[in-house]
Amino acid sequence: MNHYKSWAGLNKQLSGFLCDECKGRLSYFLTRYHEVHNSYGRAAIRLDNREMVCFSWIEMYHQEHDLNEIWKETGVWDDNDLGLRKKWDANATYYDMDFLSSATSFLQMPIMDALYSDNYILQILAILDRRIGKRTLRKIQEEGAYQSYPFWVKQFYELRLFISGGTDMVCRL
């Protein structure tokens, strides 16, 4: 994971990249429970103070359980296993450190690399980014590939496509 000085600074950078339509409505959230063993935490992306997706330390245990099951069968501890990645992607089985890692990586990479990454958290950060213009949004809408994404990812594409298209249908999301 890339280094960051503080959540406040990282949040300010991420929020600074939000498209104009999302500014003031969409926010990133992170908290750490310092009194808990290993300082577990949770992260979320919120729209109008309602969480659209949450990345909680509890999901770390789900990931470890899945990895342990594979290890019992194969003797290999592989967190890049495609079957596990598909399962975790489908259910948003990611925790706060997954979000932090993606957020710090996002700030270091070209916007188009993030948008077409196989990491859904990077894609979410990219689709909400002001550097993604109307032509790119039109192309995304025409291609329609986002329609096959898990709901927790697709909702961010729909949010950006609707609000940038001039129709504020955010209330339905």
PDB file of C-alpha atoms in Angstrom:
ATOM      1  CA  MET A   1       0.000   0.000   0.000  1.00  0.00           C
ATOM      2  CA  ASN A   2       1.237   3.475  -0.833  1.00  0.00           C
ATOM      3  CA  HIS A   3       1.946   5.698   2.141  1.00  0.00           C
ATOM      4  CA  TYR A   4      -0.372   8.475   3.223  1.00  0.00           C
ATOM      5  CA  LYS A   5       0.038  10.958   6.063  1.00  0.00           C
ATOM      6  CA  SER A   6      -3.511  11.236   7.354  1.00  0.00           C
ATOM      7  CA  TRP A   7      -7.050  10.274   6.443  1.00  0.00           C
ATOM      8  CA  ALA A   8      -8.018  13.955   6.442  1.00  0.00           C
ATOM      9  CA  GLY A   9      -5.402  14.699   3.788  1.00  0.00           C
ATOM     10  CA  LEU A  10      -6.261  11.637   1.715  1.00  0.00           C
ATOM     11  CA  ASN A  11      -9.983  12.381   1.966  1.00  0.00           C
ATOM     12  CA  LYS A  12      -9.357  15.969   0.859  1.00  0.00           C
ATOM     13  CA  GLN A  13      -7.469  14.728  -2.199  1.00  0.00           C
ATOM     14  CA  LEU A  14     -10.146  12.158  -3.101  1.00  0.00           C
ATOM     15  CA  SER A  15     -12.956  14.677  -2.581  1.00  0.00           C
ATOM     16  CA  GLY A  16     -11.089  17.222  -4.696  1.00  0.00           C
ATOM     17  CA  PHE A  17     -11.349  14.869  -7.668  1.00  0.00           C
ATOM     18  CA  LEU A  18     -15.131  14.427  -7.387  1.00  0.00           C
ATOM     19  CA  CYS A  19     -17.165  15.594 -10.367  1.00  0.00           C
ATOM     20  CA  ASP A  20     -19.075  18.836  -9.805  1.00  0.00           C
ATOM     21  CA  GLU A  21     -22.432  17.045  -9.626  1.00  0.00           C
ATOM     22  CA  CYS A  22     -21.227  14.888  -6.709  1.00  0.00           C
ATOM     23  CA  LYS A  23     -19.484  17.592  -4.688  1.00  0.00           C
ATOM     24  CA  GLY A  24     -21.348  18.255  -1.467  1.00  0.00           C
ATOM     25  CA  ARG A  25     -23.444  15.120  -1.881  1.00  0.00           C
ATOM     26  CA  LEU A  26     -20.950  12.301  -2.013  1.00  0.00           C
ATOM     27  CA  SER A  27     -18.369  11.690   0.701  1.00  0.00           C
ATOM     28  CA  TYR A  28     -15.744   9.173   1.674  1.00  0.00           C
ATOM     29  CA  PHE A  29     -15.627   7.874   5.233  1.00  0.00           C
ATOM     30  CA  LEU A  30     -12.969   6.034   7.218  1.00  0.00           C
ATOM     31  CA  THR A  31     -12.641   5.311  10.894  1.00  0.00           C
ATOM     32  CA  ARG A  32     -10.171   3.215  12.848  1.00  0.00           C
ATOM     33  CA  TYR A  33     -10.940   1.555  16.156  1.00  0.00           C
ATOM     34  CA  HIS A  34      -7.607   2.123  17.897  1.00  0.00           C
ATOM     35  CA  GLU A  35      -8.646   0.425  21.135  1.00  0.00           C
ATOM     36  CA  VAL A  36      -9.430  -2.800  19.282  1.00  0.00           C
ATOM     37  CA  HIS A  37      -6.733  -5.370  18.574  1.00  0.00           C
ATOM     38  CA  ASN A  38      -4.920  -4.446  15.327  1.00  0.00           C
ATOM     39  CA  SER A  39      -6.820  -1.126  15.041  1.00  0.00           C
ATOM     40  CA  TYR A  40      -9.602  -2.460  12.862  1.00  0.00           C
ATOM     41  CA  GLY A  41     -11.818  -0.003  11.062  1.00  0.00           C
ATOM     42  CA  ARG A  42     -14.407   0.580   8.407  1.00  0.00           C
ATOM     43  CA  ALA A  43     -14.661   2.679   5.301  1.00  0.00           C
ATOM     44  CA  ALA A  44     -17.686   3.736   3.282  1.00  0.00           C
ATOM     45  CA  ILE A  45     -18.797   5.823   0.347  1.00  0.00           C
ATOM     46  CA  ARG A  46     -21.865   7.882   1.167  1.00  0.00           C
ATOM     47  CA  LEU A  47     -24.392   9.764  -0.926  1.00  0.00           C
ATOM     48  CA  ASP A  48     -26.469  12.341   0.946  1.00  0.00           C
ATOM     49  CA  ASN A  49     -25.241  10.761   4.220  1.00  0.00           C
ATOM     50  CA  ARG A  50     -26.535   7.307   3.198  1.00  0.00           C
ATOM     51  CA  GLU A  51     -23.962   4.567   2.799  1.00  0.00           C
ATOM     52  CA  MET A  52     -23.901   3.175  -0.701  1.00  0.00           C
ATOM     53  CA  VAL A  53     -21.146   0.671   0.091  1.00  0.00           C
ATOM     54  CA  CYS A  54     -19.276  -0.225   3.266  1.00  0.00           C
ATOM     55  CA  PHE A  55     -15.885  -1.863   3.646  1.00  0.00           C
ATOM     56  CA  SER A  56     -15.708  -3.256   7.192  1.00  0.00           C
ATOM     57  CA  TRP A  57     -13.047  -5.126   9.136  1.00  0.00           C
ATOM     58  CA  ILE A  58     -15.572  -7.949   9.490  1.00  0.00           C
ATOM     59  CA  GLU A  59     -15.069  -8.692   5.780  1.00  0.00           C
ATOM     60  CA  MET A  60     -11.407  -9.410   6.525  1.00  0.00           C
ATOM     61  CA  TYR A  61     -12.578 -12.438   8.505  1.00  0.00           C
ATOM     62  CA  HIS A  62     -14.756 -13.565   5.602  1.00  0.00           C
ATOM     63  CA  GLN A  63     -11.755 -13.273   3.272  1.00  0.00           C
ATOM     64  CA  GLU A  64      -9.560 -15.233   5.698  1.00  0.00           C
ATOM     65  CA  HIS A  65     -12.232 -17.932   6.053  1.00  0.00           C
ATOM     66  CA  ASP A  66     -12.435 -18.311   2.277  1.00  0.00           C
ATOM     67  CA  LEU A  67      -8.644 -18.426   1.979  1.00  0.00           C
ATOM     68  CA  ASN A  68      -8.457 -21.004   4.756  1.00  0.00           C
ATOM     69  CA  GLU A  69     -10.996 -23.227   2.986  1.00  0.00           C
ATOM     70  CA  ILE A  70      -8.937 -23.120  -0.227  1.00  0.00           C
ATOM     71  CA  TRP A  71      -5.773 -23.791   1.775  1.00  0.00           C
ATOM     72  CA  LYS A  72      -7.353 -26.882   3.362  1.00  0.00           C
ATOM     73  CA  GLU A  73      -8.185 -28.234  -0.111  1.00  0.00           C
ATOM     74  CA  THR A  74      -5.029 -27.280  -2.008  1.00  0.00           C
ATOM     75  CA  GLY A  75      -2.360 -26.461   0.569  1.00  0.00           C
ATOM     76  CA  VAL A  76      -1.903 -23.072  -1.104  1.00  0.00           C
ATOM     77  CA  TRP A  77      -2.745 -19.696   0.480  1.00  0.00           C
ATOM     78  CA  ASP A  78      -3.621 -17.698  -2.637  1.00  0.00           C
ATOM     79  CA  ASP A  79      -5.420 -14.376  -2.220  1.00  0.00           C
ATOM     80  CA  ASN A  80      -5.268 -13.914  -6.010  1.00  0.00           C
ATOM     81  CA  ASP A  81      -7.411 -16.989  -6.654  1.00  0.00           C
ATOM     82  CA  LEU A  82      -9.852 -16.061  -9.449  1.00  0.00           C
ATOM     83  CA  GLY A  83     -12.767 -17.908  -7.856  1.00  0.00           C
ATOM     84  CA  LEU A  84     -12.308 -16.036  -4.594  1.00  0.00           C
ATOM     85  CA  ARG A  85     -11.900 -12.705  -6.392  1.00  0.00           C
ATOM     86  CA  LYS A  86     -15.173 -13.264  -8.246  1.00  0.00           C
ATOM     87  CA  LYS A  87     -16.953 -14.145  -4.994  1.00  0.00           C
ATOM     88  CA  TRP A  88     -15.505 -11.134  -3.167  1.00  0.00           C
ATOM     89  CA  ASP A  89     -16.319  -8.833  -6.098  1.00  0.00           C
ATOM     90  CA  ALA A  90     -19.905 -10.046  -6.262  1.00  0.00           C
ATOM     91  CA  ASN A  91     -20.531  -9.547  -2.544  1.00  0.00           C
ATOM     92  CA  ALA A  92     -18.311  -6.508  -1.852  1.00  0.00           C
ATOM     93  CA  THR A  93     -16.273  -8.647   0.524  1.00  0.00           C
ATOM     94  CA  TYR A  94     -13.642  -5.983   1.048  1.00  0.00           C
ATOM     95  CA  TYR A  95     -12.477  -4.286   4.202  1.00  0.00           C
ATOM     96  CA  ASP A  96     -11.158  -0.865   5.133  1.00  0.00           C
ATOM     97  CA  MET A  97      -7.557  -1.633   4.191  1.00  0.00           C
ATOM     98  CA  ASP A  98      -8.680  -2.754   0.720  1.00  0.00           C
ATOM     99  CA  PHE A  99     -10.352   0.642   0.328  1.00  0.00           C
ATOM    100  CA  LEU A 100      -7.294   2.500   1.659  1.00  0.00           C
ATOM    101  CA  SER A 101      -4.941   0.586  -0.608  1.00  0.00           C
ATOM    102  CA  SER A 102      -7.127   1.330  -3.628  1.00  0.00           C
ATOM    103  CA  ALA A 103      -7.498   4.999  -2.676  1.00  0.00           C
ATOM    104  CA  THR A 104      -3.766   5.580  -2.333  1.00  0.00           C
ATOM    105  CA  SER A 105      -3.097   3.699  -5.578  1.00  0.00           C
ATOM    106  CA  PHE A 106      -5.789   5.723  -7.353  1.00  0.00           C
ATOM    107  CA  LEU A 107      -3.977   8.968  -6.607  1.00  0.00           C
ATOM    108  CA  GLN A 108      -0.792   7.613  -8.212  1.00  0.00           C
ATOM    109  CA  MET A 109      -2.216   6.252 -11.474  1.00  0.00           C
ATOM    110  CA  PRO A 110      -3.631   7.644 -14.719  1.00  0.00           C
ATOM    111  CA  ILE A 111      -7.411   8.066 -14.571  1.00  0.00           C
ATOM    112  CA  MET A 112      -8.076   5.792 -17.556  1.00  0.00           C
ATOM    113  CA  ASP A 113      -6.026   2.981 -15.977  1.00  0.00           C
ATOM    114  CA  ALA A 114      -8.219   3.253 -12.883  1.00  0.00           C
ATOM    115  CA  LEU A 115     -11.423   3.345 -14.932  1.00  0.00           C
ATOM    116  CA  TYR A 116     -10.533   0.153 -16.804  1.00  0.00           C
ATOM    117  CA  SER A 117      -8.887  -1.604 -13.857  1.00  0.00           C
ATOM    118  CA  ASP A 118     -10.071  -5.007 -12.694  1.00  0.00           C
ATOM    119  CA  ASN A 119     -10.288  -3.508  -9.193  1.00  0.00           C
ATOM    120  CA  TYR A 120     -13.884  -2.350  -8.660  1.00  0.00           C
ATOM    121  CA  ILE A 121     -12.938   0.131  -5.935  1.00  0.00           C
ATOM    122  CA  LEU A 122     -10.567   1.858  -8.364  1.00  0.00           C
ATOM    123  CA  GLN A 123     -13.318   1.900 -10.982  1.00  0.00           C
ATOM    124  CA  ILE A 124     -15.723   3.553  -8.534  1.00  0.00           C
ATOM    125  CA  LEU A 125     -13.198   6.243  -7.635  1.00  0.00           C
ATOM    126  CA  ALA A 126     -12.552   6.815 -11.345  1.00  0.00           C
ATOM    127  CA  ILE A 127     -16.185   7.002 -12.490  1.00  0.00           C
ATOM    128  CA  LEU A 128     -16.863   9.657  -9.849  1.00  0.00           C
ATOM    129  CA  ASP A 129     -13.815  11.647 -10.922  1.00  0.00           C
ATOM    130  CA  ARG A 130     -14.194  15.036 -12.623  1.00  0.00           C
ATOM    131  CA  ARG A 131     -11.508  14.061 -15.167  1.00  0.00           C
ATOM    132  CA  ILE A 132     -13.944  11.616 -16.775  1.00  0.00           C
ATOM    133  CA  GLY A 133     -15.683  13.802 -19.314  1.00  0.00           C
ATOM    134  CA  LYS A 134     -18.967  13.668 -21.188  1.00  0.00           C
ATOM    135  CA  ARG A 135     -17.530  11.834 -24.214  1.00  0.00           C
ATOM    136  CA  THR A 136     -16.086   9.090 -22.039  1.00  0.00           C
ATOM    137  CA  LEU A 137     -19.348   8.849 -20.096  1.00  0.00           C
ATOM    138  CA  ARG A 138     -21.291   8.563 -23.377  1.00  0.00           C
ATOM    139  CA  LYS A 139     -18.938   5.805 -24.527  1.00  0.00           C
ATOM    140  CA  ILE A 140     -19.393   3.939 -21.223  1.00  0.00           C
ATOM    141  CA  GLN A 141     -23.159   4.257 -21.504  1.00  0.00           C
ATOM    142  CA  GLU A 142     -23.198   3.081 -25.135  1.00  0.00           C
ATOM    143  CA  GLU A 143     -20.954   0.090 -24.426  1.00  0.00           C
ATOM    144  CA  GLY A 144     -23.064  -0.835 -21.404  1.00  0.00           C
ATOM    145  CA  ALA A 145     -20.392  -3.115 -19.890  1.00  0.00           C
ATOM    146  CA  TYR A 146     -21.140  -1.689 -16.446  1.00  0.00           C
ATOM    147  CA  GLN A 147     -24.571  -3.368 -16.592  1.00  0.00           C
ATOM    148  CA  SER A 148     -22.909  -6.720 -15.820  1.00  0.00           C
ATOM    149  CA  TYR A 149     -21.081  -5.380 -12.744  1.00  0.00           C
ATOM    150  CA  PRO A 150     -22.263  -6.261  -9.240  1.00  0.00           C
ATOM    151  CA  PHE A 151     -24.952  -3.926  -7.899  1.00  0.00           C
ATOM    152  CA  TRP A 152     -22.637  -2.212  -5.438  1.00  0.00           C
ATOM    153  CA  VAL A 153     -20.442  -1.085  -8.368  1.00  0.00           C
ATOM    154  CA  LYS A 154     -23.162  -0.527 -10.967  1.00  0.00           C
ATOM    155  CA  GLN A 155     -24.979   1.976  -8.717  1.00  0.00           C
ATOM    156  CA  PHE A 156     -22.017   4.362  -8.952  1.00  0.00           C
ATOM    157  CA  TYR A 157     -21.964   4.148 -12.748  1.00  0.00           C
ATOM    158  CA  GLU A 158     -25.702   4.820 -12.877  1.00  0.00           C
ATOM    159  CA  LEU A 159     -25.331   7.687 -10.445  1.00  0.00           C
ATOM    160  CA  ARG A 160     -22.657   9.374 -12.549  1.00  0.00           C
ATOM    161  CA  LEU A 161     -24.353   8.683 -15.871  1.00  0.00           C
ATOM    162  CA  PHE A 162     -27.709  10.044 -14.694  1.00  0.00           C
ATOM    163  CA  ILE A 163     -26.459  13.153 -12.927  1.00  0.00           C
ATOM    164  CA  SER A 164     -24.010  14.043 -15.666  1.00  0.00           C
ATOM    165  CA  GLY A 165     -26.677  13.494 -18.301  1.00  0.00           C
ATOM    166  CA  GLY A 166     -28.711  16.334 -16.858  1.00  0.00           C
ATOM    167  CA  THR A 167     -31.351  14.130 -15.281  1.00  0.00           C
ATOM    168  CA  ASP A 168     -31.050  14.020 -11.535  1.00  0.00           C
ATOM    169  CA  MET A 169     -32.338  10.543 -10.811  1.00  0.00           C
ATOM    170  CA  VAL A 170     -30.190  10.170  -7.704  1.00  0.00           C
ATOM    171  CA  CYS A 171     -33.282   9.961  -5.529  1.00  0.00           C
ATOM    172  CA  ARG A 172     -33.995   6.477  -6.903  1.00  0.00           C
ATOM    173  CA  LEU A 173     -30.544   5.182  -5.950  1.00  0.00           C
TER     174      LEU A 173
END
